[in-house]
Coordinates of C-alpha atoms and ligand atoms in Angstrom, one line a residue:
X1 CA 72.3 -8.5 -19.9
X2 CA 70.9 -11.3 -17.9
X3 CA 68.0 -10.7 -15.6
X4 CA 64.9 -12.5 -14.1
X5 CA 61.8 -11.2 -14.9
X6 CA 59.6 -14.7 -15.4
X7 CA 60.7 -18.0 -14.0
X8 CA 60.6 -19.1 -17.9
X9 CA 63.5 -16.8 -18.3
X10 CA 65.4 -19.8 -16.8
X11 CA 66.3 -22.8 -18.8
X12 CA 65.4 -26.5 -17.1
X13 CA 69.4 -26.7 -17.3
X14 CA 69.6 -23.3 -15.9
X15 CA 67.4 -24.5 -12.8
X16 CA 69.5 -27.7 -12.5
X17 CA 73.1 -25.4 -11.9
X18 CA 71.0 -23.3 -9.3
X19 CA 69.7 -26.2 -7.4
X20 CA 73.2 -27.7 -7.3
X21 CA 74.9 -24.2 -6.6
X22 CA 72.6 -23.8 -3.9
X23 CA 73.0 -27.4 -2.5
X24 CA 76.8 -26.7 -2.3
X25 CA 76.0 -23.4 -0.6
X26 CA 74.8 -25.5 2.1
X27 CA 77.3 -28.2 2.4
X28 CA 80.0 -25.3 2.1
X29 CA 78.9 -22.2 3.0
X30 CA 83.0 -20.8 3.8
X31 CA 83.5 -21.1 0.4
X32 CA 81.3 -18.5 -1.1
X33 CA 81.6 -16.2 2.3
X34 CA 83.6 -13.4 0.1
X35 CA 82.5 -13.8 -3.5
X36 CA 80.5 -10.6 -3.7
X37 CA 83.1 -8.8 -1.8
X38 CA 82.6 -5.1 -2.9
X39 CA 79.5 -5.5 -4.9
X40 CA 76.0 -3.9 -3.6
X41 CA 72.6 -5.3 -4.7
X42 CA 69.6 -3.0 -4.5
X43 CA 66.3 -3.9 -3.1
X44 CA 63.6 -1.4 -4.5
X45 CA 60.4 -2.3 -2.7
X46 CA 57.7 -0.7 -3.7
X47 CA 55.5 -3.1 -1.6
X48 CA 55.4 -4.4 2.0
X49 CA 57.5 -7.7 2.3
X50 CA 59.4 -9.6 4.8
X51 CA 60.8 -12.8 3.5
X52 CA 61.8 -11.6 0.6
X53 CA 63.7 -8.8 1.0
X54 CA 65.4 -10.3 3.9
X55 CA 66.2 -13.3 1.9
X56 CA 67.8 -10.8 -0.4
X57 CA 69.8 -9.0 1.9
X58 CA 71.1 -11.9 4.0
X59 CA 72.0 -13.6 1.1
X60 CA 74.2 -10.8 -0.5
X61 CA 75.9 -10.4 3.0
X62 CA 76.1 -13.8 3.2
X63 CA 78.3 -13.7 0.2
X64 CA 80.2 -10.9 1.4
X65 CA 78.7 -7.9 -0.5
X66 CA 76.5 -5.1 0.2
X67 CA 72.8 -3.8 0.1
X68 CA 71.3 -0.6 -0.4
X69 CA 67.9 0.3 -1.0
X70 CA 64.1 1.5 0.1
X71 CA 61.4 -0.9 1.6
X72 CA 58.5 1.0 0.9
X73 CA 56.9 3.6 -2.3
X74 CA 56.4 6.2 0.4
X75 CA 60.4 6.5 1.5
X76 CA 61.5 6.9 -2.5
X77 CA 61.4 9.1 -5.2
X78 CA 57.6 7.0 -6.6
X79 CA 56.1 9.4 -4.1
X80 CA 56.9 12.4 -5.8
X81 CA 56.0 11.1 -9.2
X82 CA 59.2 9.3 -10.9
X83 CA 58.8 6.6 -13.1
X84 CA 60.2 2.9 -12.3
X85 CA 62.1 3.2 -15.5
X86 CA 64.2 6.5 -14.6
X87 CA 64.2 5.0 -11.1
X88 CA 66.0 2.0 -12.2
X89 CA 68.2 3.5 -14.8
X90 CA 69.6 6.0 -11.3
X91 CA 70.1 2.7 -9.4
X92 CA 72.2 0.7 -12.2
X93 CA 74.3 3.3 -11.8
X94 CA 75.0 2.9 -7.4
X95 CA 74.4 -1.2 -8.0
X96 CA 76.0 -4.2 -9.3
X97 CA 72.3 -5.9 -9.1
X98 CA 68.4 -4.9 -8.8
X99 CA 65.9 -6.9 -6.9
X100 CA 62.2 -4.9 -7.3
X101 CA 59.0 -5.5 -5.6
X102 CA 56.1 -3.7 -7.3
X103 CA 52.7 -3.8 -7.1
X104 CA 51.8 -3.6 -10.9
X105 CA 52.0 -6.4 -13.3
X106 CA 54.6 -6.3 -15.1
X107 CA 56.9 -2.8 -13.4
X108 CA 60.1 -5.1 -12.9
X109 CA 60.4 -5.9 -16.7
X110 CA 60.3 -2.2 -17.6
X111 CA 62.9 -1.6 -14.8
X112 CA 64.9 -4.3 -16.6
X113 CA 64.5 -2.4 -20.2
X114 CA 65.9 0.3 -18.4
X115 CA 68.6 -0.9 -16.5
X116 CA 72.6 -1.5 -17.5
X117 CA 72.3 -4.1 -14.2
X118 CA 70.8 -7.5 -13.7
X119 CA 67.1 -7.1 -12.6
X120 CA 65.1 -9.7 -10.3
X121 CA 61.6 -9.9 -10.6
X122 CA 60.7 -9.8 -6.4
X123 CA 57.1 -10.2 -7.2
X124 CA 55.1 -7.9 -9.3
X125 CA 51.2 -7.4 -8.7
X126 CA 48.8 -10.6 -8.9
X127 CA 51.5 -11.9 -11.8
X128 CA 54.8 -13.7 -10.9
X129 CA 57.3 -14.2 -8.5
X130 CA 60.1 -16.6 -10.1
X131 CA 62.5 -16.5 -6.6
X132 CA 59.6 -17.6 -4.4
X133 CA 59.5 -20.7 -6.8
X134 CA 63.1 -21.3 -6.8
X135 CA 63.5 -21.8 -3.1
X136 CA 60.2 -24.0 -3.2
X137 CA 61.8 -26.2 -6.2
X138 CA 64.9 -26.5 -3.9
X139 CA 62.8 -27.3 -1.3
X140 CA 61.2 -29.9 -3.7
X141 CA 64.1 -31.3 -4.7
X142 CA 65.7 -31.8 -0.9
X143 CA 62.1 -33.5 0.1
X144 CA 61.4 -35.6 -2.8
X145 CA 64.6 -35.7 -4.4
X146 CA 63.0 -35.3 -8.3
X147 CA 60.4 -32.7 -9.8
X148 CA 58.9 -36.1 -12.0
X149 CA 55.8 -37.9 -11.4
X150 CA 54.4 -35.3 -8.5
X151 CA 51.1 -34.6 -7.5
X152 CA 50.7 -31.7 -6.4
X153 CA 47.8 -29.7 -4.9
X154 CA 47.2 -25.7 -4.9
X155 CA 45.0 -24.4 -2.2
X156 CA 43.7 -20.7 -1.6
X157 CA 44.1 -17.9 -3.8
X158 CA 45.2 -19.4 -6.9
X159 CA 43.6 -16.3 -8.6
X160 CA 46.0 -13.3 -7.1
X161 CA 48.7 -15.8 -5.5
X162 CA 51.7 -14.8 -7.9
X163 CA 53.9 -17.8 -6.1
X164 CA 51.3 -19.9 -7.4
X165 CA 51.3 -19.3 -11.2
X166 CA 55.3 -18.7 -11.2
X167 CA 55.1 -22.6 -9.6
X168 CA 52.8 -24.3 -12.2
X169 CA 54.7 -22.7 -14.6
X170 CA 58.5 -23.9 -13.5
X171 CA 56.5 -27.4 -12.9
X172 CA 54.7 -28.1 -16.1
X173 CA 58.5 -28.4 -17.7
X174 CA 58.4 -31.8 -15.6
X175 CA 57.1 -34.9 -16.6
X176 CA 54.2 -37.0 -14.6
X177 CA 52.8 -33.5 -13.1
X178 CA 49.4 -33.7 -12.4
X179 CA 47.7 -30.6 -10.6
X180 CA 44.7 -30.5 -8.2
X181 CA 43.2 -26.9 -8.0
X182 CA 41.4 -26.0 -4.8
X183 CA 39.8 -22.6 -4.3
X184 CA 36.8 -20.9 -4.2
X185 CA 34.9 -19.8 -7.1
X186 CA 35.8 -16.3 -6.7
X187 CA 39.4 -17.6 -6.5
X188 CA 40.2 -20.3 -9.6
X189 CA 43.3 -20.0 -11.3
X190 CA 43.6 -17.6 -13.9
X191 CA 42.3 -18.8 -17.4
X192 CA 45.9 -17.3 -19.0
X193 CA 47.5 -19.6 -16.5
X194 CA 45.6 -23.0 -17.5
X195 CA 45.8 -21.8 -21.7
X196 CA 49.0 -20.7 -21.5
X197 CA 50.7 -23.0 -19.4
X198 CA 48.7 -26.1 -18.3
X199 CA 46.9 -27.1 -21.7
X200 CA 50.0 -26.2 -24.1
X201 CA 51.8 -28.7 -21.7
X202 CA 49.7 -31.2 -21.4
X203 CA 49.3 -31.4 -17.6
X204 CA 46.0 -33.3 -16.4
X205 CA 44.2 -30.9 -14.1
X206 CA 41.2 -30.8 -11.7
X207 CA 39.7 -28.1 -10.3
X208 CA 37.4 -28.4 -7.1
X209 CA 36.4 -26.5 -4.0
X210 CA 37.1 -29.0 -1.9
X211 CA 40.1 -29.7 0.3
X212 CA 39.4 -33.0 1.9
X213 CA 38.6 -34.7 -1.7
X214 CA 42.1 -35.1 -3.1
X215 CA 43.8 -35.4 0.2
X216 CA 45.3 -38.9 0.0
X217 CA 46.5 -38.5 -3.6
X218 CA 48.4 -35.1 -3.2
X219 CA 53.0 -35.4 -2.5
X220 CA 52.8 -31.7 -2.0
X221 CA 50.0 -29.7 -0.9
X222 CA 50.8 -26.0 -1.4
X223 CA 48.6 -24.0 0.6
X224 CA 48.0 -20.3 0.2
X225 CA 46.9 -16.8 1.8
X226 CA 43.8 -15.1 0.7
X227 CA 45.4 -12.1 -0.8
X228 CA 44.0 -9.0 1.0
X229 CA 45.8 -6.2 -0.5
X230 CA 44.5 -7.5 -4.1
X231 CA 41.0 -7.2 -3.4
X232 CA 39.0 -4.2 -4.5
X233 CA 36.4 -4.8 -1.3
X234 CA 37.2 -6.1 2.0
X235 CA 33.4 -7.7 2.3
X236 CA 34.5 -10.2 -0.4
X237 CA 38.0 -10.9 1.2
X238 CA 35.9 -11.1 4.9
X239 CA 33.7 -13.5 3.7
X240 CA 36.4 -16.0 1.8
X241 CA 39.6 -15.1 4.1
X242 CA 38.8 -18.6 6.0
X243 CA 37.9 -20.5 3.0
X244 CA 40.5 -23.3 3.8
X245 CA 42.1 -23.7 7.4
X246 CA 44.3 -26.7 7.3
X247 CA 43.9 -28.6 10.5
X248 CA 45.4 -32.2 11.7
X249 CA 41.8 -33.6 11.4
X250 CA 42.1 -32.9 7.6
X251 CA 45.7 -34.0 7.3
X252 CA 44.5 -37.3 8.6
X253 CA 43.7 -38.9 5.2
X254 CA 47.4 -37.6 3.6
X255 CA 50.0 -39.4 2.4
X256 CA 52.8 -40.2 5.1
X257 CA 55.6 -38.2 2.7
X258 CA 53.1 -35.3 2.1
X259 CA 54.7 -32.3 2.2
X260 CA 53.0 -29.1 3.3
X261 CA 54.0 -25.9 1.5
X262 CA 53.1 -22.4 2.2
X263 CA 55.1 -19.4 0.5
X264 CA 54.4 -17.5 4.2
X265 CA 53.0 -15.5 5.5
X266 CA 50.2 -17.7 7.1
X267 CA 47.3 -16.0 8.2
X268 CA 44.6 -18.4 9.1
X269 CA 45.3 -21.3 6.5
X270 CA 47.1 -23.7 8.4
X271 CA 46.5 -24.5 12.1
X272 CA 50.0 -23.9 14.4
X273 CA 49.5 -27.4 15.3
X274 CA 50.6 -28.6 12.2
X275 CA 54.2 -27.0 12.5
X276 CA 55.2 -30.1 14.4
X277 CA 54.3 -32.6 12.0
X278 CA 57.4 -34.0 10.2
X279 CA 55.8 -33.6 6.7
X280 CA 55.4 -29.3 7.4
X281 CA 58.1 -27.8 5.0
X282 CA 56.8 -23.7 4.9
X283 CA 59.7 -23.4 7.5
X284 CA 62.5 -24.9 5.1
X285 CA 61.2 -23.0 2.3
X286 CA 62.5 -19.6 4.3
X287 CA 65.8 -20.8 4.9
X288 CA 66.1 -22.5 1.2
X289 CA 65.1 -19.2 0.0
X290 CA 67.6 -17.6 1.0
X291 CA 70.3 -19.9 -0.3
X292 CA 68.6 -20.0 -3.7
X293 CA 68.7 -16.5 -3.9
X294 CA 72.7 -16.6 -3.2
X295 CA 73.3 -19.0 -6.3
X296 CA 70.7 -16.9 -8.3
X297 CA 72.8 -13.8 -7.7
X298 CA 76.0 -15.9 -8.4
X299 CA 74.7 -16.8 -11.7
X300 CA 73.5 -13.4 -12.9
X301 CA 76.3 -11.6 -11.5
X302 CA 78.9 -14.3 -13.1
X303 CA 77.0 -13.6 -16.3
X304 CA 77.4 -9.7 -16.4
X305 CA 81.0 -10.4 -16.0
X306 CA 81.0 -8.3 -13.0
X307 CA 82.5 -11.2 -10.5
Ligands
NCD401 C1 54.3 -14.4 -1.1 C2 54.2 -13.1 -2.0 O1 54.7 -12.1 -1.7 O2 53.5 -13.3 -3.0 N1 55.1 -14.2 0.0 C3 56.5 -14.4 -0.2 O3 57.1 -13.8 -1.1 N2 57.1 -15.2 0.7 C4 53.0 -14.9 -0.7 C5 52.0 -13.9 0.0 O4 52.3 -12.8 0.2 O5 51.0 -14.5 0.4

């Protein structure tokens, strides 16, 4: 059984299919309009989300299937003590597929020991969120047309932003890739992230506190929200919420065929008045997601034999 716990579950070929699946989705969206007809995914999650569990849904009605599932720990069994693996091995049994958010590290690959259906990793803790990165590779690919020779720039909360480690880790596969680490202090990457994933690659990395000094090298500039809910005490998240606010003034010294990335949602990071600029992609990302997600639960469903 198939599922998608780490964006390294997928193959560099495997990405490829998705991206082209997903690019066909687009161009022919009739086609695919009954494929899931009869089959139910479940969205288990245990943690406040918009985008994603949306994406979900709309995607599997979008292919003609069905949803079922809870949106929050409080309105399922969690609150009266049940484990995620005998939670997931009652839901195989009502669903053809599992999508889990979880605020533990590491909760959706248990579910997926436990589970006779595909599981999707919908974000789990400070750790990973491999879907997020697939619709911002689409979104990659449609705005620079190749994942080679990129530089790209991570700014925020590179320390609790999951869609930050899942990217630099789908990325570093690519060659050319050099990364430009912006944070606070309080806020660097993970060191697991940079010995696990940078070094072992290769991949020249800086790391700085400054958003203006890397500006006019950067294709991509992937910004990022302080993560609230991660923090153990709201004095530290007070005083670095508005670490980085991108504004035009700072755009000024950017490439022409920047593109601005943001997994959403935006709190403070990136002034409204940016939206309008041609090179702001956080809104593509949404719809890409959701398209991404269709091919991803074509593949895995395909795989299980169950369409
Ligand atoms: C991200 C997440 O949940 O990690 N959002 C998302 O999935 N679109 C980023 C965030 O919450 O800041």
């Amino acid at each position: 059984m198939r599922h998608l716990i780490d964006i390294q579950d997928l193959s560099v070929s495997d990405i490829e299919e998705l991206i082209s699946t997903a690019n066909d989705i687009i161009a022919h969206p009739d086609k695919y309009s009954e494929v899931c007809h009869g089959k139910k995914l479940a969205t288990l999650f245990f943690e406040p989300s918009t985008r994603t569990r949306l994406s979900f849904e709309a995607a599997m009605y979008e292919l003609g299937g069905n949803v079922l599932g809870f949106s929050e720990a409080q309105s399922s069994s969690a609150s009266k003590g049940e484990s995620v693996a005998d939670t997931t091995k009652v839901v195989s049994c009502y669903a053809d597929i599992i999508a889990m958010r979880h605020p533990k590290e590491g909760a959706p690959l248990v579910a997926s020991l436990n589970s006779t259906v595909p599981v999707i990793n919908a974000g789990d803790g400070g750790h990973f969120h491999p879907t997020q990165t697939l619709a911002d590779l689409l979104t990659i690919q449609r705005e620079k047309g190749s994942f080679e020779n990129l530089t790209v720039g991570f700014c925020g909360d590179l320390k609790f932003g999951r869609t930050v480690h899942s990217l630099i880790s789908a990325l570093a596969r690519y060659k050319g890739l050099k990364v430009v680490l912006i944070s606070p202090e309080e806020l660097k990457l993970p060191s697991y992230v940079k010995s696990e994933v940078l070094k072992p690659a290769g991949i020249e990395y800086v790391q700085t506190t400054s958003l203006e000094e890397y500006m006019p090298e950067l294709d991509i500039l992937y910004m990022t929200r302080v993560q609230r809910e991660r923090f153990f005490n709201e004095e530290d998240y007070l005083r670095l919420k508005d670490s980085y606010i991108l504004t035009p003034e700072k755009l000024k010294t950017a490439k022409e065929s920047l593109s601005v990335m943001h997994p959403l949602p935006r709190v403070n990071e990136i002034s409204v008045e940016i939206d309008k600029d041609p090179r702001a992609c956080y809104f593509k990302q949404v719809l890409n997601g959701k398209y991404i997600r269709m091919a991803l639960i074509l593949m895995l469903l395909k795989e299980a034999g169950t369409i």
